[in-house]
JSON list of C-alpha atoms in Angstrom, two decimals:
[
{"chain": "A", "resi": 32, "resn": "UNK", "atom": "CA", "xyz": [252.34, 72.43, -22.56]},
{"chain": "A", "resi": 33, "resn": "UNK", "atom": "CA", "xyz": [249.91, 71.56, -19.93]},
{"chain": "A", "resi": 34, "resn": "UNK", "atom": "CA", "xyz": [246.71, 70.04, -20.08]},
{"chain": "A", "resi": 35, "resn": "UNK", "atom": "CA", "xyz": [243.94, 71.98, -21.06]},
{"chain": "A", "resi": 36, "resn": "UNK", "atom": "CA", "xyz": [241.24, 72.98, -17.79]},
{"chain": "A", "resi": 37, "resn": "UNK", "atom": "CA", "xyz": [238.22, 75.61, -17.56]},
{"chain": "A", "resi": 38, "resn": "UNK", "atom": "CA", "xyz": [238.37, 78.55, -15.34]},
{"chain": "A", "resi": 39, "resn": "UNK", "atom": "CA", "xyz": [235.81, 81.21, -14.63]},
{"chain": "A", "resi": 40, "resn": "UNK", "atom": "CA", "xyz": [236.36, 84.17, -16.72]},
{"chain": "A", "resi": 41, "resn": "UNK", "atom": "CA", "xyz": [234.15, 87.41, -16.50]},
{"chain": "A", "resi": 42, "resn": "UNK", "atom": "CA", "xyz": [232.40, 89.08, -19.69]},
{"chain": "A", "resi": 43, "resn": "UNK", "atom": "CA", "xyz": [234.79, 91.91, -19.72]},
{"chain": "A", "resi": 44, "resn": "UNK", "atom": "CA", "xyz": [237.89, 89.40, -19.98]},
{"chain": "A", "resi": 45, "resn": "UNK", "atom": "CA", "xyz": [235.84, 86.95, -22.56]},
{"chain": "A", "resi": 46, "resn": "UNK", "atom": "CA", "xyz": [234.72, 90.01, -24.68]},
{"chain": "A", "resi": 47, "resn": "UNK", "atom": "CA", "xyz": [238.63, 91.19, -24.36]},
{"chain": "A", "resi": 48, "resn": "UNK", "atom": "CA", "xyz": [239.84, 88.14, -25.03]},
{"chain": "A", "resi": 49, "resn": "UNK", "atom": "CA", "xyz": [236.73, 88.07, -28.35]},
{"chain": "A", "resi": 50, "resn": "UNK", "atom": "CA", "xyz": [238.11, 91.27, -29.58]},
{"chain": "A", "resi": 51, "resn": "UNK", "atom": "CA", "xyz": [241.55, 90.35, -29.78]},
{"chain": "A", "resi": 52, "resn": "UNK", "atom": "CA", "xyz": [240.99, 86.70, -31.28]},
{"chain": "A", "resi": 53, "resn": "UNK", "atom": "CA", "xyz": [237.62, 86.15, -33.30]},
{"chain": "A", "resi": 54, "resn": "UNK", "atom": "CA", "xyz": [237.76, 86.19, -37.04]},
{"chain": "A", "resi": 55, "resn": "UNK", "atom": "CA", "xyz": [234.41, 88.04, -37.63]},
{"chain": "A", "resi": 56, "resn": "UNK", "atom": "CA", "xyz": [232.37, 89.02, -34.44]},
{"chain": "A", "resi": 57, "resn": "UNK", "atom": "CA", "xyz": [232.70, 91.68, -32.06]},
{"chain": "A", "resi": 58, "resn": "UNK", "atom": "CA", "xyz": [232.30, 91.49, -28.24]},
{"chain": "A", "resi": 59, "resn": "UNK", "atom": "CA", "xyz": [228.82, 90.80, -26.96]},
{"chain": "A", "resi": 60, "resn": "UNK", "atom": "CA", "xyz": [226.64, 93.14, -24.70]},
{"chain": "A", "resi": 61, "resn": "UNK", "atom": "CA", "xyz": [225.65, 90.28, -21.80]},
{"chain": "A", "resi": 62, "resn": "UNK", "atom": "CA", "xyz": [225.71, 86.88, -21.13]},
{"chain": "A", "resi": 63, "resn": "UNK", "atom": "CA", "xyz": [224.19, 84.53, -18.76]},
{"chain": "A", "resi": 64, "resn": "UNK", "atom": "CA", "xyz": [227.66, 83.02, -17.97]},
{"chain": "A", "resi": 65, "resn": "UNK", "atom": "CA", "xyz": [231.17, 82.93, -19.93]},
{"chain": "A", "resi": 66, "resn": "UNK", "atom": "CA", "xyz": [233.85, 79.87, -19.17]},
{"chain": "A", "resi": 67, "resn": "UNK", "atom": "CA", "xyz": [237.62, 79.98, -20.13]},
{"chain": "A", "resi": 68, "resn": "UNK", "atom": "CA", "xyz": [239.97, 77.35, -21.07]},
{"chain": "A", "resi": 69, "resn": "UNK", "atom": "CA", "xyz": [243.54, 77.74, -19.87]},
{"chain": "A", "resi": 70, "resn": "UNK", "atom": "CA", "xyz": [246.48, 75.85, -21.27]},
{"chain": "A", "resi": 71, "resn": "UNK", "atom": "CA", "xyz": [248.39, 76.17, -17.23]},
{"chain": "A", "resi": 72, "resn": "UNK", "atom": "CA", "xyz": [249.80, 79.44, -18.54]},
{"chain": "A", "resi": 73, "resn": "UNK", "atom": "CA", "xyz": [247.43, 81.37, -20.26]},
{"chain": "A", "resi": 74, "resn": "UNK", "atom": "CA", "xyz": [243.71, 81.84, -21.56]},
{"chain": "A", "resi": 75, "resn": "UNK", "atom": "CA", "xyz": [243.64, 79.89, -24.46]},
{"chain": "A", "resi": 76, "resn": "UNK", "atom": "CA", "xyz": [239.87, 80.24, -25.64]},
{"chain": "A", "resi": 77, "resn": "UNK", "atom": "CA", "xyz": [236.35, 81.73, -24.16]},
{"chain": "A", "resi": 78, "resn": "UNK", "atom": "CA", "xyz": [232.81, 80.85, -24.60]},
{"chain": "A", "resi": 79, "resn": "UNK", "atom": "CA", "xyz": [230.45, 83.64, -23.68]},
{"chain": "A", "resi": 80, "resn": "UNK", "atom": "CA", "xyz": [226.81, 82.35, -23.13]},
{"chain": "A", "resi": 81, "resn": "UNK", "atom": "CA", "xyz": [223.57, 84.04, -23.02]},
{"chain": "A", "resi": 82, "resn": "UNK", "atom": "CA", "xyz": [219.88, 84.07, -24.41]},
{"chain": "A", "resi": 83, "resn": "UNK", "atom": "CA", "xyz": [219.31, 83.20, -27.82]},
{"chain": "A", "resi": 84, "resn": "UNK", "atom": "CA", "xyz": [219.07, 86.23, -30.38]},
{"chain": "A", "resi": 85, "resn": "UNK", "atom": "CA", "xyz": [216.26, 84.84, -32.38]},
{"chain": "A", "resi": 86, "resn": "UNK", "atom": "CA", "xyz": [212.92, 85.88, -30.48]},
{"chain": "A", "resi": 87, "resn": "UNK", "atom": "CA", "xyz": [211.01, 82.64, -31.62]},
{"chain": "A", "resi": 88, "resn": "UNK", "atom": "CA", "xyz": [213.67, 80.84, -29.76]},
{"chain": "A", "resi": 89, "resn": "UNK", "atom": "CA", "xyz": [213.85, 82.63, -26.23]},
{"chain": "A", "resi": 90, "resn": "UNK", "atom": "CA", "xyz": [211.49, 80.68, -24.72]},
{"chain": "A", "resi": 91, "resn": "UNK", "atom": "CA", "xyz": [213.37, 80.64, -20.96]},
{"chain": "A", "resi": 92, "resn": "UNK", "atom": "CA", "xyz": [214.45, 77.04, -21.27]},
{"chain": "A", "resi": 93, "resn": "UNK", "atom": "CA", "xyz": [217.37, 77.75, -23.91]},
{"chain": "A", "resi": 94, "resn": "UNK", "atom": "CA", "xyz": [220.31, 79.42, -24.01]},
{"chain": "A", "resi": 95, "resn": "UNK", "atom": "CA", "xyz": [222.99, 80.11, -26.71]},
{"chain": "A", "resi": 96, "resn": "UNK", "atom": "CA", "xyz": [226.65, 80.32, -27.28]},
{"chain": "A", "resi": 97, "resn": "UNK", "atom": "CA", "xyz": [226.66, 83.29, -28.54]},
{"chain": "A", "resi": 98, "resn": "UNK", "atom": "CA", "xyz": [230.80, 84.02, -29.00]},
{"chain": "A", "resi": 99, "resn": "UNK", "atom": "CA", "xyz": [233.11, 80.70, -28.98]},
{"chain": "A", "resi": 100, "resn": "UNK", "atom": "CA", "xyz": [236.77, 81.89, -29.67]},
{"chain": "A", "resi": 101, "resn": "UNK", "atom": "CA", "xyz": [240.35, 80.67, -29.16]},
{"chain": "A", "resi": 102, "resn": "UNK", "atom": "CA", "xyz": [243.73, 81.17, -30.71]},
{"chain": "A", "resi": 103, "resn": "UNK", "atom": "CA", "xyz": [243.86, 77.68, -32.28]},
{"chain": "A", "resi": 104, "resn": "UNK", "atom": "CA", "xyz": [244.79, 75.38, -29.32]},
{"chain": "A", "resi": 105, "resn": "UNK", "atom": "CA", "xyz": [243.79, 71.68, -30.02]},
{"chain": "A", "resi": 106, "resn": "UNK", "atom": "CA", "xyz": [240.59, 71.00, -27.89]},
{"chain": "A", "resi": 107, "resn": "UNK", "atom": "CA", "xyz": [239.63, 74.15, -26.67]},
{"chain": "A", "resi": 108, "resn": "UNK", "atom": "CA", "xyz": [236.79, 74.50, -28.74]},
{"chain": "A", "resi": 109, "resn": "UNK", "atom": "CA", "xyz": [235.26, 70.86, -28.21]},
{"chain": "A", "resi": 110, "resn": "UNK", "atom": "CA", "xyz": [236.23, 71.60, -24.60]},
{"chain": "A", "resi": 111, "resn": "UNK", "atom": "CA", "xyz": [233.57, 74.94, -24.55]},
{"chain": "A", "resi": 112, "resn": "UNK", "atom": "CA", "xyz": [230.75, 73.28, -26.23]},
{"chain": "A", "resi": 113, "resn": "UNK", "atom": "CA", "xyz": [231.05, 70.54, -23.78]},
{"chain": "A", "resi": 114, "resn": "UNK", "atom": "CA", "xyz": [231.14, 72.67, -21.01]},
{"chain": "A", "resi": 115, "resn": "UNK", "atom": "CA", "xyz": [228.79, 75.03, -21.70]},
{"chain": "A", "resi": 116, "resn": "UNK", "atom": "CA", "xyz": [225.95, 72.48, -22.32]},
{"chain": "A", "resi": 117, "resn": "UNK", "atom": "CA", "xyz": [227.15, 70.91, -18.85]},
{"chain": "A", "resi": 118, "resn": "UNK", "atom": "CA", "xyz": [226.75, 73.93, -17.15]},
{"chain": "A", "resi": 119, "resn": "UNK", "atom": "CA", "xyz": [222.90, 75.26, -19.04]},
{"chain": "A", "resi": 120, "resn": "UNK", "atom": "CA", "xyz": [221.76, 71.97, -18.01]},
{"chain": "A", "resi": 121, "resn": "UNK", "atom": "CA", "xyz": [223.77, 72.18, -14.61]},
{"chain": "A", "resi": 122, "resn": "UNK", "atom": "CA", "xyz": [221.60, 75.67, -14.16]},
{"chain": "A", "resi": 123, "resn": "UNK", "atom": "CA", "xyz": [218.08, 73.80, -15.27]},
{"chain": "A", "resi": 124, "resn": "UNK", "atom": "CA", "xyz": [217.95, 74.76, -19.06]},
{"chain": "A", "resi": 125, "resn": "UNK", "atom": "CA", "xyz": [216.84, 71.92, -21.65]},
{"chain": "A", "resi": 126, "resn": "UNK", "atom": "CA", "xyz": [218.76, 73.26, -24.66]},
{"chain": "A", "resi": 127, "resn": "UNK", "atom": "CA", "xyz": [221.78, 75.10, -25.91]},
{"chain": "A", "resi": 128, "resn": "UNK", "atom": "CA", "xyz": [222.05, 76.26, -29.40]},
{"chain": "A", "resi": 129, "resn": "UNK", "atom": "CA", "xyz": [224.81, 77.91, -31.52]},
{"chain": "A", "resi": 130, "resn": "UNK", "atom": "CA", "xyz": [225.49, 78.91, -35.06]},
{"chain": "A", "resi": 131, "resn": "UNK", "atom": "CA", "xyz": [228.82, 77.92, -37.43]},
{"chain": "A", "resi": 132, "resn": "UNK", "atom": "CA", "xyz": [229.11, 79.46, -41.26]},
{"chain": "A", "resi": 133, "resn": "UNK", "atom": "CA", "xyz": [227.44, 76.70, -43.50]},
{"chain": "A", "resi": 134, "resn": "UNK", "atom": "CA", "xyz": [231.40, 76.97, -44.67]},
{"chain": "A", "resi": 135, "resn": "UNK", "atom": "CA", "xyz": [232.53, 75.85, -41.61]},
{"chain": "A", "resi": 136, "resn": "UNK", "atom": "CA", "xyz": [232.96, 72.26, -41.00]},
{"chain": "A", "resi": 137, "resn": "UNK", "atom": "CA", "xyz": [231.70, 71.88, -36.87]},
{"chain": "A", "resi": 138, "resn": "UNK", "atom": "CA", "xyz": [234.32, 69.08, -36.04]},
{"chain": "A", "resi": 139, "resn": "UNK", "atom": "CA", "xyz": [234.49, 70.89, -32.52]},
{"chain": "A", "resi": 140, "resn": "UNK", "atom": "CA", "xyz": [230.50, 70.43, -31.98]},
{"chain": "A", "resi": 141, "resn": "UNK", "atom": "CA", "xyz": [230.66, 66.81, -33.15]},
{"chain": "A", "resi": 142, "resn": "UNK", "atom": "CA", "xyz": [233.61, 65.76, -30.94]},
{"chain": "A", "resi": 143, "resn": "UNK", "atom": "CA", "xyz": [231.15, 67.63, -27.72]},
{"chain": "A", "resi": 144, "resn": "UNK", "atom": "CA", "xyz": [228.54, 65.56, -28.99]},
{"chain": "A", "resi": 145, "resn": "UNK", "atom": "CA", "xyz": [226.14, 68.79, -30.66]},
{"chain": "A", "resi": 146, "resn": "UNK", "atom": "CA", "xyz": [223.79, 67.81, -33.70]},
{"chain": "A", "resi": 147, "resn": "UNK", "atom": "CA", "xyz": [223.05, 69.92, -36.90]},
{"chain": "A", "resi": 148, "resn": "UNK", "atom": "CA", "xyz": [219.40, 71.06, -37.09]},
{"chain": "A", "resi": 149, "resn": "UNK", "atom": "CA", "xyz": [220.08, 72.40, -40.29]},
{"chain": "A", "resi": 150, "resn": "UNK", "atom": "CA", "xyz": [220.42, 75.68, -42.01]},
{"chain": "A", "resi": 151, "resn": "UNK", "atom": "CA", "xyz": [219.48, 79.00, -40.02]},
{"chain": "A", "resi": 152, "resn": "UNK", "atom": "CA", "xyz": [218.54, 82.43, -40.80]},
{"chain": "A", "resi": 153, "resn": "UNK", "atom": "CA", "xyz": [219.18, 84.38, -44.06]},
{"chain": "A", "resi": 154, "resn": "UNK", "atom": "CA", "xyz": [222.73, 85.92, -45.53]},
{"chain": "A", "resi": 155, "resn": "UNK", "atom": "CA", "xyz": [222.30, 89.43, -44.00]},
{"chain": "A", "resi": 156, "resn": "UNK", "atom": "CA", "xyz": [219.85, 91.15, -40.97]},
{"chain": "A", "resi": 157, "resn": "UNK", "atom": "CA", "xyz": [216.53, 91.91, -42.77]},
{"chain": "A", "resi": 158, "resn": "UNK", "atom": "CA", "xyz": [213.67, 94.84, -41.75]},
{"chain": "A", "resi": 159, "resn": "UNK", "atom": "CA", "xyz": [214.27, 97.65, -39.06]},
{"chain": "A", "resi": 160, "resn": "UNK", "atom": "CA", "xyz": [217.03, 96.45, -37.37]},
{"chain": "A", "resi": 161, "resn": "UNK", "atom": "CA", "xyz": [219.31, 95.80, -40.76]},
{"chain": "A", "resi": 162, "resn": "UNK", "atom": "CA", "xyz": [222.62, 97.39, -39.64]},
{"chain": "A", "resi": 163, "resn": "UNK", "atom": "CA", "xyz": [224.71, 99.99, -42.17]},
{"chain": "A", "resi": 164, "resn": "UNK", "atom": "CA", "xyz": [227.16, 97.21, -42.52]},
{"chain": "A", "resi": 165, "resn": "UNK", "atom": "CA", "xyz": [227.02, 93.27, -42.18]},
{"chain": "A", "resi": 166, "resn": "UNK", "atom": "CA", "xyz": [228.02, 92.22, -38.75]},
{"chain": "A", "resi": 167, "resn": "UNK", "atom": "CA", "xyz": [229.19, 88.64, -40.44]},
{"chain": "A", "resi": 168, "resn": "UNK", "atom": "CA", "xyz": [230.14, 87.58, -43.58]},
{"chain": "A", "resi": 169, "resn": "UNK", "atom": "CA", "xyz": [227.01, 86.97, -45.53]},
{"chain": "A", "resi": 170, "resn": "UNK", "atom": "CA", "xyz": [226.82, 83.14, -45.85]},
{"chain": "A", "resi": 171, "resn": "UNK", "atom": "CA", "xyz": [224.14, 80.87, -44.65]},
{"chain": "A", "resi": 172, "resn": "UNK", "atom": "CA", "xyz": [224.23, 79.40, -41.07]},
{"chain": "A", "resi": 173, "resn": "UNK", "atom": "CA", "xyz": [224.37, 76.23, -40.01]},
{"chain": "A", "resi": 174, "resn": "UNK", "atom": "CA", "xyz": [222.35, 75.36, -36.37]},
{"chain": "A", "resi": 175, "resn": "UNK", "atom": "CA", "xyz": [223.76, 73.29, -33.95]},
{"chain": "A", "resi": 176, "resn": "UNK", "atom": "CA", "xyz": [221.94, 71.97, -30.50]},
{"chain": "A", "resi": 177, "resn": "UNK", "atom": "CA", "xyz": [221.75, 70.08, -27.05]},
{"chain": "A", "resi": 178, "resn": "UNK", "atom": "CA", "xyz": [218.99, 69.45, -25.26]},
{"chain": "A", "resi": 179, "resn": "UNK", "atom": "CA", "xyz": [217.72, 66.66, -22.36]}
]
């Protein structure tokens, strides 16, 4: 095996690549930018980037990971997070924010240096936009964050 290295990957090929590996989202509709993380061979793991969901958040000086995937390979993840906070503040953003499962246990943020802000959200969409059927399993979030 090689070492690991980032390549530019579209949203098409990240979303592809999302729909084929992530364990409960679905592709995204845009993104600000999306890097991938080859192994020498093959795509190993994407992280698709774009403005934050949450409304109270979008202020124009954040962005958010809003898909991280990858089939398993040891460092990818860490490897995304890092990169994608190099390349928001790279573009002039001052923070970069992403959500984990309060089950999940963020070793990938904490080796790229993120911190926990806390818990986020609620367990399911609320009001007008509640969809049919949860997009996510219904758990807590956790927030994690860069910023200058």
């Amino acid at each position: 095996m090689s070492a690991l290295s980032l390549c530019p990957v579209s949203l098409k090929a990240a979303n592809a690549y999302v729909q084929q590996h992530h364990r409960h989202h679905k592709p995204v509709t845009g993104h600000k930018f999306s890097i991938g993380c080859t192994d020498g061979e093959k795509l190993v793991g994407v992280a698709i980037v774009g403005r934050p969901v949450s409304r109270y958040l979008d202020d124009g000086w954040t962005l958010e990971v809003n898909r991280l995937c990858t089939d398993g390979t040891k460092n990818a993840c860490s490897m995304l997070y890092a990169a994608a906070w190099r390349a928001a503040r790279a573009m002039g953003y001052h923070k970069i924010i992403t959500y984990t499962l309060e089950s999940e246990p963020g070793t990938s943020l904490k080796a790229a240096g993120w911190h926990c802000a806390g818990k986020a959200g609620g367990l399911r969409w609320t009001g007008e936009r509640q969809p049919e059927n949860d997009l996510y399993p219904a758990e807590m979030k956790l927030r994690w964050e860069m910023q200058c």
